mmCIF file of C-alpha atoms in Angstrom:
data_model
loop_
_atom_site.group_PDB
_atom_site.id
_atom_site.type_symbol
_atom_site.label_atom_id
_atom_site.label_comp_id
_atom_site.label_asym_id
_atom_site.label_seq_id
_atom_site.Cartn_x
_atom_site.Cartn_y
_atom_site.Cartn_z
ATOM 1 C CA MET T 9 -139.045 -82.663 -28.428
ATOM 2 C CA LYS T 10 -138.820 -80.300 -25.608
ATOM 3 C CA GLY T 11 -137.132 -76.794 -26.391
ATOM 4 C CA HIS T 12 -134.429 -75.558 -24.240
ATOM 5 C CA VAL T 13 -134.532 -71.993 -22.975
ATOM 6 C CA THR T 14 -131.200 -70.476 -22.540
ATOM 7 C CA SER T 15 -130.616 -67.288 -20.665
ATOM 8 C CA ALA T 16 -128.243 -64.780 -22.136
ATOM 9 C CA PHE T 17 -127.556 -61.221 -22.674
ATOM 10 C CA SER T 18 -128.171 -59.848 -25.963
ATOM 11 C CA LEU T 19 -125.849 -57.736 -27.867
ATOM 12 C CA VAL T 20 -127.664 -54.629 -27.435
ATOM 13 C CA GLU T 21 -127.685 -55.221 -23.604
ATOM 14 C CA VAL T 22 -123.962 -55.708 -23.408
ATOM 15 C CA THR T 23 -123.343 -52.788 -25.470
ATOM 16 C CA LEU T 24 -125.535 -50.573 -23.425
ATOM 17 C CA ALA T 25 -123.945 -51.895 -20.155
ATOM 18 C CA LEU T 26 -120.446 -51.169 -21.629
ATOM 19 C CA GLY T 27 -121.531 -47.559 -22.310
ATOM 20 C CA ILE T 28 -122.703 -46.907 -19.019
ATOM 21 C CA ALA T 29 -119.583 -48.349 -17.452
ATOM 22 C CA ALA T 30 -117.360 -46.243 -19.754
ATOM 23 C CA PHE T 31 -119.381 -43.006 -18.949
ATOM 24 C CA CYS T 32 -119.116 -43.662 -15.260
ATOM 25 C CA LEU T 33 -115.123 -44.269 -15.632
ATOM 26 C CA ILE T 34 -114.730 -41.164 -17.748
ATOM 27 C CA ALA T 35 -116.506 -39.099 -14.837
ATOM 28 C CA VAL T 36 -114.244 -40.773 -12.123
ATOM 29 C CA PHE T 37 -111.110 -40.210 -14.234
ATOM 30 C CA GLY T 38 -112.083 -36.542 -14.722
ATOM 31 C CA LEU T 39 -112.233 -36.071 -10.967
ATOM 32 C CA LEU T 40 -108.599 -37.343 -10.360
ATOM 33 C CA PRO T 41 -107.008 -34.149 -11.294
ATOM 34 C CA VAL T 42 -109.204 -32.176 -8.883
ATOM 35 C CA GLY T 43 -108.617 -34.517 -6.071
ATOM 36 C CA MET T 44 -104.817 -34.502 -6.736
ATOM 37 C CA GLN T 45 -104.682 -30.687 -6.482
ATOM 38 C CA THR T 46 -106.887 -30.664 -3.319
ATOM 39 C CA ASN T 47 -104.571 -33.258 -1.759
ATOM 40 C CA ARG T 48 -101.509 -30.980 -2.739
ATOM 41 C CA ASN T 49 -103.024 -27.876 -1.231
ATOM 42 C CA ALA T 50 -103.834 -29.798 2.044
ATOM 43 C CA LYS T 51 -100.365 -30.884 2.274
ATOM 44 C CA SER T 52 -98.958 -27.469 1.686
ATOM 45 C CA GLN T 53 -101.372 -25.884 4.359
ATOM 46 C CA THR T 54 -100.360 -28.515 6.906
ATOM 47 C CA ARG T 55 -96.666 -27.954 6.242
ATOM 48 C CA ALA T 56 -97.212 -24.219 6.684
ATOM 49 C CA THR T 57 -99.073 -24.679 9.804
ATOM 50 C CA ASN T 58 -96.501 -26.974 11.307
ATOM 51 C CA LEU T 59 -93.770 -24.224 10.272
ATOM 52 C CA MET T 60 -95.942 -21.743 12.018
ATOM 53 C CA ALA T 61 -95.982 -23.819 15.130
ATOM 54 C CA ALA T 62 -92.125 -24.353 14.906
ATOM 55 C CA VAL T 63 -91.561 -20.611 14.569
ATOM 56 C CA MET T 64 -93.863 -19.597 17.428
ATOM 57 C CA ALA T 65 -92.477 -22.228 19.616
ATOM 58 C CA ASP T 66 -88.833 -20.907 18.956
ATOM 59 C CA LEU T 67 -89.965 -17.344 19.726
ATOM 60 C CA ARG T 68 -91.700 -18.469 23.048
ATOM 61 C CA ALA T 69 -88.950 -20.466 24.087
ATOM 62 C CA THR T 70 -86.245 -17.738 23.647
ATOM 63 C CA PRO T 71 -85.061 -16.383 27.216
ATOM 64 C CA ARG T 72 -85.443 -12.757 27.852
ATOM 65 C CA THR T 73 -81.638 -12.307 27.801
ATOM 66 C CA ARG T 74 -81.187 -13.293 24.339
ATOM 67 C CA THR T 75 -81.354 -10.996 21.255
ATOM 68 C CA THR T 76 -82.131 -13.641 18.710
ATOM 69 C CA SER T 77 -84.311 -16.842 18.909
ATOM 70 C CA LEU T 78 -82.690 -20.120 19.683
ATOM 71 C CA GLN T 79 -83.531 -22.344 16.649
ATOM 72 C CA PHE T 80 -83.928 -20.095 13.727
ATOM 73 C CA CYS T 81 -81.846 -16.998 14.851
ATOM 74 C CA ILE T 82 -84.658 -14.588 14.536
ATOM 75 C CA PRO T 83 -83.653 -11.193 15.860
ATOM 76 C CA LEU T 84 -86.062 -10.036 18.511
ATOM 77 C CA ILE T 85 -86.221 -6.437 17.611
ATOM 78 C CA THR T 86 -88.478 -3.779 18.766
ATOM 79 C CA SER T 87 -88.936 -1.845 15.626
ATOM 80 C CA SER T 88 -91.564 -2.754 13.121
ATOM 81 C CA THR T 89 -89.041 -4.320 10.721
ATOM 82 C CA THR T 90 -89.897 -7.449 8.832
ATOM 83 C CA PHE T 91 -87.581 -10.365 9.074
ATOM 84 C CA THR T 92 -87.865 -12.913 6.181
ATOM 85 C CA LEU T 93 -86.779 -16.804 6.332
ATOM 86 C CA TYR T 94 -87.271 -19.249 3.640
ATOM 87 C CA PHE T 95 -88.103 -22.934 4.507
ATOM 88 C CA ASP T 96 -87.964 -26.092 2.554
ATOM 89 C CA SER T 97 -90.542 -28.915 2.856
ATOM 90 C CA GLU T 98 -88.487 -30.603 5.611
ATOM 91 C CA GLY T 99 -88.599 -27.589 7.905
ATOM 92 C CA ARG T 100 -84.856 -26.366 7.494
ATOM 93 C CA CYS T 101 -84.612 -22.725 7.026
ATOM 94 C CA SER T 102 -82.407 -20.333 5.063
ATOM 95 C CA SER T 103 -81.893 -16.657 5.119
ATOM 96 C CA ASN T 104 -82.017 -16.267 1.370
ATOM 97 C CA LEU T 105 -84.438 -17.505 -1.399
ATOM 98 C CA ALA T 106 -81.490 -19.417 -3.008
ATOM 99 C CA GLY T 107 -81.454 -21.535 0.179
ATOM 100 C CA SER T 108 -77.581 -21.292 0.432
ATOM 101 C CA THR T 109 -77.155 -19.894 4.069
ATOM 102 C CA SER T 110 -79.044 -20.458 7.441
ATOM 103 C CA PRO T 111 -79.755 -17.434 9.465
ATOM 104 C CA CYS T 112 -77.344 -18.801 12.003
ATOM 105 C CA GLY T 113 -74.522 -18.831 9.538
ATOM 106 C CA VAL T 114 -74.656 -22.458 8.524
ATOM 107 C CA VAL T 115 -73.845 -22.818 4.805
ATOM 108 C CA TRP T 116 -76.216 -25.430 3.166
ATOM 109 C CA ASN T 117 -74.584 -27.654 0.623
ATOM 110 C CA PRO T 118 -76.509 -28.369 -1.639
ATOM 111 C CA ALA T 119 -78.663 -25.492 -1.267
ATOM 112 C CA LEU T 120 -82.250 -25.882 0.075
ATOM 113 C CA ASP T 121 -85.230 -26.162 -2.232
ATOM 114 C CA THR T 122 -87.044 -23.310 -0.708
ATOM 115 C CA ARG T 123 -90.936 -23.480 -0.787
ATOM 116 C CA TYR T 124 -92.237 -21.357 1.971
ATOM 117 C CA GLN T 125 -91.548 -17.676 2.939
ATOM 118 C CA VAL T 126 -91.955 -16.736 6.499
ATOM 119 C CA ASN T 127 -92.259 -13.027 7.421
ATOM 120 C CA VAL T 128 -91.871 -11.981 11.226
ATOM 121 C CA THR T 129 -92.837 -8.545 12.099
ATOM 122 C CA PHE T 130 -92.574 -7.094 15.514
ATOM 123 C CA PRO T 131 -95.002 -4.121 15.644
ATOM 124 C CA LEU T 132 -94.278 -1.084 17.761
ATOM 125 C CA THR T 133 -96.128 -1.358 21.190
ATOM 126 C CA GLY T 134 -95.666 -0.491 24.773
ATOM 127 C CA ASN T 135 -94.179 -2.978 27.069
ATOM 128 C CA LEU T 136 -95.310 -6.048 25.526
ATOM 129 C CA THR T 137 -93.664 -7.767 22.579
ATOM 130 C CA TYR T 138 -95.983 -8.840 19.820
ATOM 131 C CA ALA T 139 -95.107 -10.865 16.666
ATOM 132 C CA ASP T 140 -97.152 -11.043 13.415
ATOM 133 C CA VAL T 141 -95.901 -14.123 11.543
ATOM 134 C CA LYS T 142 -97.089 -14.778 7.962
ATOM 135 C CA ILE T 143 -96.232 -17.790 5.800
ATOM 136 C CA THR T 144 -96.837 -17.783 1.970
ATOM 137 C CA TRP T 145 -96.025 -20.212 -0.643
ATOM 138 C CA PRO T 146 -94.327 -20.725 -3.012
ATOM 139 C CA ALA T 147 -91.280 -18.969 -1.616
ATOM 140 C CA ALA T 148 -90.597 -16.800 -4.717
ATOM 141 C CA ALA T 149 -94.151 -15.538 -5.008
ATOM 142 C CA THR T 150 -95.200 -12.133 -3.536
ATOM 143 C CA THR T 151 -97.863 -11.834 -0.981
ATOM 144 C CA ALA T 152 -100.495 -10.805 -3.660
ATOM 145 C CA ASN T 153 -99.945 -13.846 -5.846
ATOM 146 C CA ALA T 154 -98.987 -16.598 -3.407
ATOM 147 C CA SER T 155 -100.958 -19.900 -3.870
ATOM 148 C CA GLY T 156 -101.656 -19.785 -0.114
ATOM 149 C CA SER T 157 -100.876 -18.275 3.235
ATOM 150 C CA VAL T 158 -101.171 -18.647 6.976
ATOM 151 C CA GLU T 159 -100.931 -15.879 9.471
ATOM 152 C CA MET T 160 -100.810 -15.715 13.097
ATOM 153 C CA PHE T 161 -100.562 -12.711 15.613
ATOM 154 C CA ALA T 162 -98.995 -13.520 19.091
ATOM 155 C CA ALA T 163 -97.890 -11.704 22.372
ATOM 156 C CA PHE T 164 -94.906 -12.826 24.172
ATOM 157 C CA ASP T 165 -93.980 -12.048 27.831
ATOM 158 C CA ARG T 166 -90.568 -10.547 27.308
ATOM 159 C CA TYR T 167 -90.292 -7.794 30.131
#
């Protein structure tokens, strides 16, 4: 009688393969929170950069004859006073942290969920107008303990 040889995995081989697979899956699952945090930070950075571009475009588009910007009603002052705005994640702005009023006088109902703080400073200079715009998040955080920030310094031809 001829013997049949059957190919199969032994119990030790199957156990070893399952152990290696479990070890790999644990490593992958351990990286998920890091990946999610990195994604969240990248989204916040992108939103802040888009807000920066919108504020700069608003300041650049404002005619010389106006004393406030067109879209966000930022006062174009020549002293080194800082003007603060608060933005939600959709780009709507408020003049207060509670998100209840826009700088142009519109009352938000319901109030905005403010996430970004924008500080616009016009340093004292000669005949040129400069603006230092800094965005920090979360909105309630001070500059020292903010999760992130973006800053831009720009010159405007206003004279």
